C-alpha atoms as a printed R data frame, in Angstrom:
    type eleno elety resid chain resno       x       y      z
1   ATOM     1    CA   UNK     A     1  13.389 -27.956  4.171
2   ATOM     2    CA   UNK     A     2  10.305 -26.860  6.525
3   ATOM     3    CA   UNK     A     3  12.872 -26.410  9.566
4   ATOM     4    CA   UNK     A     4  14.809 -24.324  7.521
5   ATOM     5    CA   UNK     A     5  11.882 -22.071  6.296
6   ATOM     6    CA   UNK     A     6  10.339 -22.097 10.101
7   ATOM     7    CA   UNK     A     7  13.772 -20.802 11.757
8   ATOM     8    CA   UNK     A     8  13.911 -18.076  9.111
9   ATOM     9    CA   UNK     A     9  10.407 -17.008  9.607
10  ATOM    10    CA   UNK     A    10  11.388 -16.954 13.624
11  ATOM    11    CA   UNK     A    11  14.548 -14.580 12.462
12  ATOM    12    CA   UNK     A    12  12.288 -12.380 10.196
13  ATOM    13    CA   UNK     A    13  10.052 -11.875 13.368
14  ATOM    14    CA   UNK     A    14  12.548 -11.321 15.794
15  ATOM    15    CA   UNK     A    15  14.120  -8.774 13.562
16  ATOM    16    CA   UNK     A    16  11.044  -6.758 13.519
17  ATOM    17    CA   UNK     A    17  10.697  -6.633 16.932
18  ATOM    18    CA   UNK     A    18  14.162  -5.289 17.495
19  ATOM    19    CA   UNK     A    19  13.346  -2.496 15.048
20  ATOM    20    CA   UNK     A    20  10.155  -1.650 16.848
21  ATOM    21    CA   UNK     A    21  11.936  -1.857 20.380
22  ATOM    22    CA   UNK     A    22  14.454   0.329 19.104
23  ATOM    23    CA   UNK     A    23  12.062   3.106 17.535
24  ATOM    24    CA   UNK     A    24  10.309   2.967 20.991
25  ATOM    25    CA   UNK     A    25  13.258   3.680 22.720
26  ATOM    26    CA   UNK     A    26  14.538   6.206 20.309
27  ATOM    27    CA   UNK     A    27  10.699   8.026 21.121
28  ATOM    28    CA   UNK     A    28  11.537   8.260 24.854
29  ATOM    29    CA   UNK     A    29  14.914   9.286 24.393
30  ATOM    30    CA   UNK     A    30  14.175  12.003 22.290
31  ATOM    31    CA   UNK     A    31  11.385  13.248 24.677
32  ATOM    32    CA   UNK     A    32  13.584  13.012 27.518
33  ATOM    33    CA   UNK     A    33  16.484  15.038 25.650
34  ATOM    34    CA   UNK     A    34  14.257  17.791 24.868
35  ATOM    35    CA   UNK     A    35  13.084  18.427 28.350
36  ATOM    36    CA   UNK     A    36  16.445  18.397 29.516
37  ATOM    37    CA   UNK     A    37  18.201  20.468 26.625
38  ATOM    38    CA   UNK     A    38  15.665  23.331 26.172
39  ATOM    39    CA   UNK     A    39  12.952  24.516 28.921
40  ATOM    40    CA   UNK     A    40  11.742  27.641 26.851
41  ATOM    41    CA   UNK     A    41   9.715  25.466 24.208
42  ATOM    42    CA   UNK     A    42   6.209  24.031 24.509
43  ATOM    43    CA   UNK     A    43   6.252  20.469 23.463
44  ATOM    44    CA   UNK     A    44   4.110  17.394 24.191
45  ATOM    45    CA   UNK     A    45   4.269  13.827 23.481
46  ATOM    46    CA   UNK     A    46   1.151  11.592 23.514
47  ATOM    47    CA   UNK     A    47   0.781   7.673 23.977
48  ATOM    48    CA   UNK     A    48  -2.312   5.439 23.223
49  ATOM    49    CA   UNK     A    49  -4.005   3.063 20.790
50  ATOM    50    CA   UNK     A    50  -5.872   3.148 17.197
51  ATOM    51    CA   UNK     A    51  -7.741   1.100 15.329
52  ATOM    52    CA   UNK     A    52  -8.475   0.519 11.568
53  ATOM    53    CA   UNK     A    53 -11.505  -1.208  9.862
54  ATOM    54    CA   UNK     A    54 -10.081  -3.234  7.100
55  ATOM    55    CA   UNK     A    55 -12.829  -5.455  6.370
56  ATOM    56    CA   UNK     A    56 -13.320  -4.118  3.064
57  ATOM    57    CA   UNK     A    57 -10.186  -3.216  2.331
58  ATOM    58    CA   UNK     A    58  -7.944  -4.598 -0.836
59  ATOM    59    CA   UNK     A    59  -4.586  -6.363  0.329
60  ATOM    60    CA   UNK     A    60  -6.127  -7.608  3.933
61  ATOM    61    CA   UNK     A    61  -8.054 -10.511  3.380
62  ATOM    62    CA   UNK     A    62  -9.431 -11.691  6.127
63  ATOM    63    CA   UNK     A    63  -8.854  -8.914  8.431
64  ATOM    64    CA   UNK     A    64 -11.690  -7.125 10.229
65  ATOM    65    CA   UNK     A    65 -10.786  -4.490 13.024
66  ATOM    66    CA   UNK     A    66  -6.846  -4.115 13.368
67  ATOM    67    CA   UNK     A    67  -5.892  -2.635 16.669
68  ATOM    68    CA   UNK     A    68  -2.120  -0.918 16.923
69  ATOM    69    CA   UNK     A    69  -1.006  -0.565 20.525
70  ATOM    70    CA   UNK     A    70   0.929   1.749 20.928
71  ATOM    71    CA   UNK     A    71   0.510   4.565 19.180
72  ATOM    72    CA   UNK     A    72   3.005   7.319 19.844
73  ATOM    73    CA   UNK     A    73   3.747  11.125 19.004
74  ATOM    74    CA   UNK     A    74   5.916  13.971 19.667
75  ATOM    75    CA   UNK     A    75   4.549  17.648 19.132
76  ATOM    76    CA   UNK     A    76   6.055  20.918 18.891
77  ATOM    77    CA   UNK     A    77   3.784  24.059 19.062
78  ATOM    78    CA   UNK     A    78   4.477  26.544 16.724
79  ATOM    79    CA   UNK     A    79   2.631  29.615 17.131
80  ATOM    80    CA   UNK     A    80  -1.192  31.034 16.172
81  ATOM    81    CA   UNK     A    81  -2.826  27.641 16.495
82  ATOM    82    CA   UNK     A    82  -0.095  25.842 14.591
83  ATOM    83    CA   UNK     A    83   1.377  22.686 16.114
84  ATOM    84    CA   UNK     A    84   3.277  20.113 13.867
85  ATOM    85    CA   UNK     A    85   4.521  16.673 15.021
86  ATOM    86    CA   UNK     A    86   5.693  13.216 14.131
87  ATOM    87    CA   UNK     A    87   3.995   9.901 15.067
88  ATOM    88    CA   UNK     A    88   4.425   6.269 14.687
89  ATOM    89    CA   UNK     A    89   2.011   3.393 15.550
90  ATOM    90    CA   UNK     A    90   2.508  -0.449 15.268
91  ATOM    91    CA   UNK     A    91   1.006  -3.518 16.354
92  ATOM    92    CA   UNK     A    92   2.970  -4.221 19.856
93  ATOM    93    CA   UNK     A    93   0.426  -6.329 20.823
94  ATOM    94    CA   UNK     A    94  -1.246  -8.482 18.231
95  ATOM    95    CA   UNK     A    95  -3.566 -10.408 20.354
96  ATOM    96    CA   UNK     A    96  -5.610  -9.825 23.408
97  ATOM    97    CA   UNK     A    97  -7.417 -13.257 24.519
98  ATOM    98    CA   UNK     A    98 -11.375 -12.803 24.061
99  ATOM    99    CA   UNK     A    99 -11.176  -9.230 22.672
100 ATOM   100    CA   UNK     A   100  -9.059  -9.179 19.039
101 ATOM   101    CA   UNK     A   101  -6.440 -10.891 16.997
102 ATOM   102    CA   UNK     A   102  -4.797  -8.990 14.298
103 ATOM   103    CA   UNK     A   103  -4.231 -11.289 11.026
104 ATOM   104    CA   UNK     A   104  -1.845  -8.491  9.614
105 ATOM   105    CA   UNK     A   105   1.340  -6.604 11.406
106 ATOM   106    CA   UNK     A   106   0.754  -2.866 10.587
107 ATOM   107    CA   UNK     A   107   3.525   0.043 11.127
108 ATOM   108    CA   UNK     A   108   2.641   3.589 10.500
109 ATOM   109    CA   UNK     A   109   4.947   6.316 10.203
110 ATOM   110    CA   UNK     A   110   3.419   9.927  9.846
111 ATOM   111    CA   UNK     A   111   4.464  13.762  9.606
112 ATOM   112    CA   UNK     A   112   1.396  15.903 10.077
113 ATOM   113    CA   UNK     A   113   0.479  19.445 11.295
114 ATOM   114    CA   UNK     A   114  -2.460  20.458 13.369
115 ATOM   115    CA   UNK     A   115  -4.357  23.742 13.554
116 ATOM   116    CA   UNK     A   116  -6.394  24.630 16.820
117 ATOM   117    CA   UNK     A   117  -8.152  27.718 15.576
118 ATOM   118    CA   UNK     A   118  -6.369  29.779 18.286
119 ATOM   119    CA   UNK     A   119  -7.855  27.447 21.144
120 ATOM   120    CA   UNK     A   120  -4.579  26.303 22.267
121 ATOM   121    CA   UNK     A   121  -5.317  27.214 25.844
122 ATOM   122    CA   UNK     A   122  -8.652  26.372 26.269
123 ATOM   123    CA   UNK     A   123  -9.986  22.801 28.047
124 ATOM   124    CA   UNK     A   124 -11.611  21.749 24.764
125 ATOM   125    CA   UNK     A   125  -9.494  22.257 22.025
126 ATOM   126    CA   UNK     A   126 -10.583  21.211 18.521
127 ATOM   127    CA   UNK     A   127  -8.030  20.664 15.375
128 ATOM   128    CA   UNK     A   128  -7.976  19.789 11.931
129 ATOM   129    CA   UNK     A   129  -5.178  17.644 10.613
130 ATOM   130    CA   UNK     A   130  -3.034  16.791  7.568
131 ATOM   131    CA   UNK     A   131  -0.106  15.137  6.681
132 ATOM   132    CA   UNK     A   132   1.761  12.205  4.927
133 ATOM   133    CA   UNK     A   133   2.290   8.811  6.474
134 ATOM   134    CA   UNK     A   134   4.660   5.864  5.277
135 ATOM   135    CA   UNK     A   135   2.273   2.568  5.676
136 ATOM   136    CA   UNK     A   136   4.092  -0.788  5.944
137 ATOM   137    CA   UNK     A   137   2.317  -4.062  6.295
138 ATOM   138    CA   UNK     A   138   4.099  -7.458  7.396
139 ATOM   139    CA   UNK     A   139   7.464  -5.272  7.115
140 ATOM   140    CA   UNK     A   140   7.599  -5.769  3.484
141 ATOM   141    CA   UNK     A   141   4.514  -4.216  1.590
142 ATOM   142    CA   UNK     A   142   4.771  -0.408  1.606
143 ATOM   143    CA   UNK     A   143   2.754   2.857  0.755
144 ATOM   144    CA   UNK     A   144   2.430   6.459  1.084
145 ATOM   145    CA   UNK     A   145  -0.466   8.266  2.283
146 ATOM   146    CA   UNK     A   146  -1.731  11.898  2.351
147 ATOM   147    CA   UNK     A   147  -4.008  12.432  5.424
148 ATOM   148    CA   UNK     A   148  -6.819  14.743  6.528
149 ATOM   149    CA   UNK     A   149  -8.539  14.400  9.708
150 ATOM   150    CA   UNK     A   150  -9.954  15.793 12.733
151 ATOM   151    CA   UNK     A   151  -9.253  15.565 16.502
152 ATOM   152    CA   UNK     A   152 -10.425  16.758 20.028
153 ATOM   153    CA   UNK     A   153  -8.102  17.741 22.818
154 ATOM   154    CA   UNK     A   154  -9.710  17.753 26.415
155 ATOM   155    CA   UNK     A   155  -7.340  18.789 29.240
156 ATOM   156    CA   UNK     A   156  -8.366  17.374 32.506
157 ATOM   157    CA   UNK     A   157  -4.853  19.368 34.204
158 ATOM   158    CA   UNK     A   158  -2.933  22.218 32.625
159 ATOM   159    CA   UNK     A   159  -0.476  19.657 31.328
160 ATOM   160    CA   UNK     A   160  -2.297  16.419 31.052
161 ATOM   161    CA   UNK     A   161  -5.201  15.902 28.506
162 ATOM   162    CA   UNK     A   162  -6.962  13.624 26.662
163 ATOM   163    CA   UNK     A   163  -6.871  13.335 22.833
164 ATOM   164    CA   UNK     A   164  -8.821  11.746 20.325
165 ATOM   165    CA   UNK     A   165  -8.625  11.357 16.319
166 ATOM   166    CA   UNK     A   166 -10.450  10.507 13.121
167 ATOM   167    CA   UNK     A   167  -8.047  10.233 10.067
168 ATOM   168    CA   UNK     A   168  -8.298   9.434  6.405
169 ATOM   169    CA   UNK     A   169  -5.565   8.120  4.464
170 ATOM   170    CA   UNK     A   170  -5.886   8.670  1.073
171 ATOM   171    CA   UNK     A   171  -3.539   6.001 -1.091
172 ATOM   172    CA   UNK     A   172  -2.863   6.106 -4.464
173 ATOM   173    CA   UNK     A   173  -4.170   3.163 -6.649
174 ATOM   174    CA   UNK     A   174  -0.894   1.698 -7.438
175 ATOM   175    CA   UNK     A   175  -0.494   0.692 -4.165
176 ATOM   176    CA   UNK     A   176  -4.137  -1.393 -4.062
177 ATOM   177    CA   UNK     A   177  -2.755  -4.630 -3.983
178 ATOM   178    CA   UNK     A   178  -1.129  -3.945 -0.350
179 ATOM   179    CA   UNK     A   179  -3.247  -0.832  0.796
180 ATOM   180    CA   UNK     A   180  -6.355   1.186  0.066
181 ATOM   181    CA   UNK     A   181  -7.585   4.059  1.420
182 ATOM   182    CA   UNK     A   182  -8.850   3.511  5.104
183 ATOM   183    CA   UNK     A   183  -9.968   5.823  8.330
184 ATOM   184    CA   UNK     A   184  -7.836   5.387 11.515
185 ATOM   185    CA   UNK     A   185  -9.479   6.118 14.995
186 ATOM   186    CA   UNK     A   186  -7.192   6.988 17.710
187 ATOM   187    CA   UNK     A   187  -7.078   7.782 21.402
188 ATOM   188    CA   UNK     A   188  -4.300   8.951 23.493
189 ATOM   189    CA   UNK     A   189  -3.118  10.444 26.508
190 ATOM   190    CA   UNK     A   190  -1.248  13.802 26.089
191 ATOM   191    CA   UNK     A   191   1.284  15.387 28.150
192 ATOM   192    CA   UNK     A   192   2.966  18.855 27.970
193 ATOM   193    CA   UNK     A   193   6.601  19.529 28.968
194 ATOM   194    CA   UNK     A   194   9.337  21.853 29.503
195 ATOM   195    CA   UNK     A   195   9.240  25.275 31.173
196 ATOM   196    CA   UNK     A   196   7.600  28.147 29.656
197 ATOM   197    CA   UNK     A   197   7.932  31.879 29.596
198 ATOM   198    CA   UNK     A   198   4.727  32.067 27.894
199 ATOM   199    CA   UNK     A   199   1.690  33.904 29.336
200 ATOM   200    CA   UNK     A   200   0.099  31.167 30.741
201 ATOM   201    CA   UNK     A   201   2.741  30.953 33.302
202 ATOM   202    CA   UNK     A   202   2.667  34.337 34.047
203 ATOM   203    CA   UNK     A   203  -1.039  34.149 34.706
204 ATOM   204    CA   UNK     A   204  -1.243  30.494 36.138
205 ATOM   205    CA   UNK     A   205  -4.497  30.256 33.879
206 ATOM   206    CA   UNK     A   206  -4.934  28.396 30.843
207 ATOM   207    CA   UNK     A   207  -4.551  24.619 29.628
208 ATOM   208    CA   UNK     A   208  -2.304  23.081 27.045
209 ATOM   209    CA   UNK     A   209   0.401  25.046 25.151
210 ATOM   210    CA   UNK     A   210   1.337  28.533 25.902
211 ATOM   211    CA   UNK     A   211   0.439  30.802 23.114
212 ATOM   212    CA   UNK     A   212   3.146  33.305 23.484
């Protein structure tokens, strides 16, 4: 009986990792496809990591700081400082010796919007962020969150920058046995791609997204 239960657990873990692998492949495929098919639109992709302190969060008994690596997102610049995007965060690396060990597997899928106060081509770009998220704990426990936060991008080069974000997730009380409100801190490398007919290319100045 114990052996059967163990085999079932292994099967569930393998299935979960298969899903995450497929999501990662899909993300990379979308980035490659967009770059190949549309050379006139400004896009960006980010890759990094994040952490959440669950030490006082209901539903996460025994957990402290939970690290999520990787943290991936795809962004599309609309106009006038507005950007929309989608992202996924999951526990791809549940443990690093002498650094951390996650007690729970956390997967987060987000849809969000950002506003940068019209500073899209500056080296330092502050942002306000809002959106919704689907939270999944250990594959089966789920919750919906409404998110609000702030971010800051520093462009090292016209197409490559570093981004940091602090986002608070507001979760309904009906999900409290699995999730509760919490704050996620993340950092990532951000890269813009796709040729642009916008004014930045004409002037050969500026950073990040072109503004027209």
